[in-house]
PDB file of C-alpha atoms in Angstrom:
ATOM      1  CA  UNK A   6     -15.816 -33.226 107.046  1.00 52.00           C
ATOM      2  CA  UNK A   7     -17.417 -35.738 109.338  1.00 55.00           C
ATOM      3  CA  UNK A   8     -18.453 -39.036 107.699  1.00 54.00           C
ATOM      4  CA  UNK A   9     -22.116 -38.112 107.107  1.00 63.00           C
ATOM      5  CA  UNK A  10     -21.328 -34.806 105.412  1.00 71.00           C
ATOM      6  CA  UNK A  11     -18.720 -36.420 103.128  1.00 68.00           C
ATOM      7  CA  UNK A  12     -21.209 -39.069 102.057  1.00 76.00           C
ATOM      8  CA  UNK A  13     -23.821 -36.402 101.290  1.00 84.00           C
ATOM      9  CA  UNK A  14     -21.254 -34.357  99.370  1.00 77.00           C
ATOM     10  CA  UNK A  15     -20.221 -37.346  97.221  1.00 75.00           C
ATOM     11  CA  UNK A  16     -23.850 -38.304  96.581  1.00 77.00           C
ATOM     12  CA  UNK A  17     -24.536 -34.746  95.428  1.00 77.00           C
ATOM     13  CA  UNK A  18     -21.412 -34.801  93.255  1.00 72.00           C
ATOM     14  CA  UNK A  19     -22.510 -38.121  91.697  1.00 79.00           C
ATOM     15  CA  UNK A  20     -25.955 -36.661  90.915  1.00 79.00           C
ATOM     16  CA  UNK A  21     -24.344 -33.635  89.269  1.00 71.00           C
ATOM     17  CA  UNK A  22     -22.185 -35.873  87.038  1.00 67.00           C
ATOM     18  CA  UNK A  23     -25.169 -38.042  86.081  1.00 67.00           C
ATOM     19  CA  UNK A  24     -27.141 -34.907  85.205  1.00 75.00           C
ATOM     20  CA  UNK A  25     -24.229 -33.547  83.150  1.00 69.00           C
ATOM     21  CA  UNK A  26     -23.876 -36.851  81.260  1.00 70.00           C
ATOM     22  CA  UNK A  27     -27.597 -36.843  80.501  1.00 60.00           C
ATOM     23  CA  UNK A  28     -27.443 -33.221  79.329  1.00 60.00           C
ATOM     24  CA  UNK A  29     -24.457 -33.989  77.074  1.00 62.00           C
ATOM     25  CA  UNK A  30     -26.216 -37.037  75.606  1.00 57.00           C
ATOM     26  CA  UNK A  31     -29.374 -35.032  74.910  1.00 56.00           C
ATOM     27  CA  UNK A  32     -27.363 -32.228  73.302  1.00 58.00           C
ATOM     28  CA  UNK A  33     -25.635 -34.677  70.936  1.00 56.00           C
ATOM     29  CA  UNK A  34     -28.960 -36.395  70.203  1.00 52.00           C
ATOM     30  CA  UNK A  35     -30.664 -33.125  69.280  1.00 53.00           C
ATOM     31  CA  UNK A  36     -27.736 -32.098  67.065  1.00 51.00           C
ATOM     32  CA  UNK A  37     -28.158 -35.336  65.092  1.00 50.00           C
ATOM     33  CA  UNK A  38     -31.926 -34.842  64.898  1.00 48.00           C
ATOM     34  CA  UNK A  39     -31.397 -31.293  63.670  1.00 47.00           C
ATOM     35  CA  UNK A  40     -28.897 -32.421  61.029  1.00 46.00           C
ATOM     36  CA  UNK A  41     -31.215 -35.166  59.820  1.00 46.00           C
ATOM     37  CA  UNK A  42     -34.005 -32.611  59.478  1.00 46.00           C
ATOM     38  CA  UNK A  43     -31.738 -30.484  57.279  1.00 42.00           C
ATOM     39  CA  UNK A  44     -31.210 -33.195  54.663  1.00 47.00           C
ATOM     40  CA  UNK A  45     -34.062 -31.748  52.579  1.00 51.00           C
ATOM     41  CA  UNK A  46     -31.969 -29.214  50.827  1.00 72.00           C
ATOM     42  CA  UNK A  47     -33.068 -25.616  51.429  1.00 81.00           C
ATOM     43  CA  UNK A  48     -30.050 -23.525  52.415  1.00 84.00           C
ATOM     44  CA  UNK A  49     -30.234 -19.982  53.849  1.00 85.00           C
ATOM     45  CA  UNK A  50     -33.953 -19.748  53.065  1.00 85.00           C
ATOM     46  CA  UNK A  51     -36.632 -18.038  55.162  1.00 84.00           C
ATOM     47  CA  UNK A  52     -38.830 -20.364  57.249  1.00 83.00           C
ATOM     48  CA  UNK A  53     -41.862 -19.688  55.040  1.00 82.00           C
ATOM     49  CA  UNK A  54     -40.142 -21.323  52.019  1.00 80.00           C
ATOM     50  CA  UNK A  55     -41.286 -24.901  51.568  1.00 78.00           C
ATOM     51  CA  UNK A  56     -40.149 -27.679  49.301  1.00 76.00           C
ATOM     52  CA  UNK A  57     -42.207 -29.029  46.441  1.00 73.00           C
ATOM     53  CA  UNK A  58     -42.770 -32.770  46.171  1.00 72.00           C
ATOM     54  CA  UNK A  59     -40.173 -33.010  43.403  1.00 65.00           C
ATOM     55  CA  UNK A  60     -37.617 -31.341  45.691  1.00 71.00           C
ATOM     56  CA  UNK A  61     -38.455 -33.719  48.553  1.00 74.00           C
ATOM     57  CA  UNK A  62     -37.966 -36.715  46.274  1.00 75.00           C
ATOM     58  CA  UNK A  63     -34.931 -35.350  44.478  1.00 80.00           C
ATOM     59  CA  UNK A  64     -31.222 -35.245  45.006  1.00 87.00           C
ATOM     60  CA  UNK A  65     -29.681 -31.792  45.080  1.00 87.00           C
ATOM     61  CA  UNK A  66     -29.647 -28.508  46.974  1.00 87.00           C
ATOM     62  CA  UNK A  67     -31.475 -25.204  46.691  1.00 87.00           C
ATOM     63  CA  UNK A  68     -29.894 -22.082  48.159  1.00 89.00           C
ATOM     64  CA  UNK A  69     -31.601 -18.749  48.699  1.00 90.00           C
ATOM     65  CA  UNK A  70     -29.078 -16.168  47.499  1.00 89.00           C
ATOM     66  CA  UNK A  71     -31.193 -13.014  47.512  1.00 85.00           C
ATOM     67  CA  UNK A  72     -34.764 -11.751  47.725  1.00 83.00           C
ATOM     68  CA  UNK A  73     -36.747 -14.038  45.426  1.00 81.00           C
ATOM     69  CA  UNK A  74     -33.554 -15.567  44.016  1.00 88.00           C
ATOM     70  CA  UNK A  75     -32.570 -19.209  44.394  1.00 87.00           C
ATOM     71  CA  UNK A  76     -29.685 -21.262  43.055  1.00 89.00           C
ATOM     72  CA  UNK A  77     -30.115 -24.993  42.517  1.00 88.00           C
ATOM     73  CA  UNK A  78     -27.607 -27.780  42.055  1.00 88.00           C
ATOM     74  CA  UNK A  79     -28.491 -31.358  41.212  1.00 89.00           C
ATOM     75  CA  UNK A  80     -26.998 -34.539  39.876  1.00 91.00           C
ATOM     76  CA  UNK A  81     -25.614 -34.279  36.396  1.00 90.00           C
ATOM     77  CA  UNK A  82     -25.801 -36.948  33.755  1.00 91.00           C
ATOM     78  CA  UNK A  83     -22.687 -38.500  32.328  1.00 91.00           C
ATOM     79  CA  UNK A  84     -21.524 -41.542  30.406  1.00 94.00           C
ATOM     80  CA  UNK A  85     -18.390 -43.609  30.570  1.00 96.00           C
ATOM     81  CA  UNK A  86     -16.122 -43.927  27.572  1.00 96.00           C
ATOM     82  CA  UNK A  87     -16.862 -46.966  25.413  1.00 95.00           C
ATOM     83  CA  UNK A  88     -16.059 -50.160  27.306  1.00 95.00           C
ATOM     84  CA  UNK A  89     -15.195 -48.329  30.562  1.00 96.00           C
ATOM     85  CA  UNK A  90     -18.464 -48.802  32.513  1.00 97.00           C
ATOM     86  CA  UNK A  91     -17.898 -51.319  35.318  1.00 97.00           C
ATOM     87  CA  UNK A  92     -21.126 -50.834  37.261  1.00 97.00           C
ATOM     88  CA  UNK A  93     -24.007 -48.552  38.128  1.00 97.00           C
ATOM     89  CA  UNK A  94     -24.730 -46.681  41.371  1.00 96.00           C
ATOM     90  CA  UNK A  95     -28.440 -46.300  42.157  1.00 95.00           C
ATOM     91  CA  UNK A  96     -29.754 -42.917  43.297  1.00 92.00           C
ATOM     92  CA  UNK A  97     -30.284 -42.894  47.090  1.00 91.00           C
ATOM     93  CA  UNK A  98     -32.424 -40.005  48.363  1.00 84.00           C
ATOM     94  CA  UNK A  99     -31.738 -40.978  51.983  1.00 85.00           C
ATOM     95  CA  UNK A 100     -28.241 -39.482  51.562  1.00 88.00           C
ATOM     96  CA  UNK A 101     -27.247 -35.844  51.167  1.00 86.00           C
ATOM     97  CA  UNK A 102     -26.087 -34.277  47.910  1.00 87.00           C
ATOM     98  CA  UNK A 103     -23.855 -35.320  46.148  1.00 90.00           C
ATOM     99  CA  UNK A 104     -23.708 -38.777  47.796  1.00 91.00           C
ATOM    100  CA  UNK A 105     -27.360 -39.327  46.795  1.00 91.00           C
ATOM    101  CA  UNK A 106     -26.571 -39.121  43.065  1.00 94.00           C
ATOM    102  CA  UNK A 107     -26.645 -42.221  40.918  1.00 95.00           C
ATOM    103  CA  UNK A 108     -25.001 -43.001  37.640  1.00 96.00           C
ATOM    104  CA  UNK A 109     -22.532 -45.220  35.857  1.00 97.00           C
ATOM    105  CA  UNK A 110     -19.322 -46.285  37.546  1.00 96.00           C
ATOM    106  CA  UNK A 111     -16.406 -45.899  35.162  1.00 96.00           C
ATOM    107  CA  UNK A 112     -13.020 -47.620  35.180  1.00 94.00           C
ATOM    108  CA  UNK A 113     -10.064 -45.259  35.350  1.00 84.00           C
TER     109      UNK A 113
END
């Protein structure tokens, strides 16, 4: 290749790599956006199913398991044995189930 053609080729190659990097970044970005949108906990449900306010503000999951049939799981309640509670974890609805659950922290 004469000098001018090589320069054009490398400029084109550089543009292709920049475009590929941008496409990869956007793909990763949209995966994270999609995952963050899935935190409100409807699993395998048709698009016309919507969450109630209590579901939006709760910690748990709802799974559609059949026509008109749903299965729900939420945070349980528990207590530590006498004298074993060493702290308390606050409920955090910004996290996914079960990390969003709160409750007493018990010593082993």
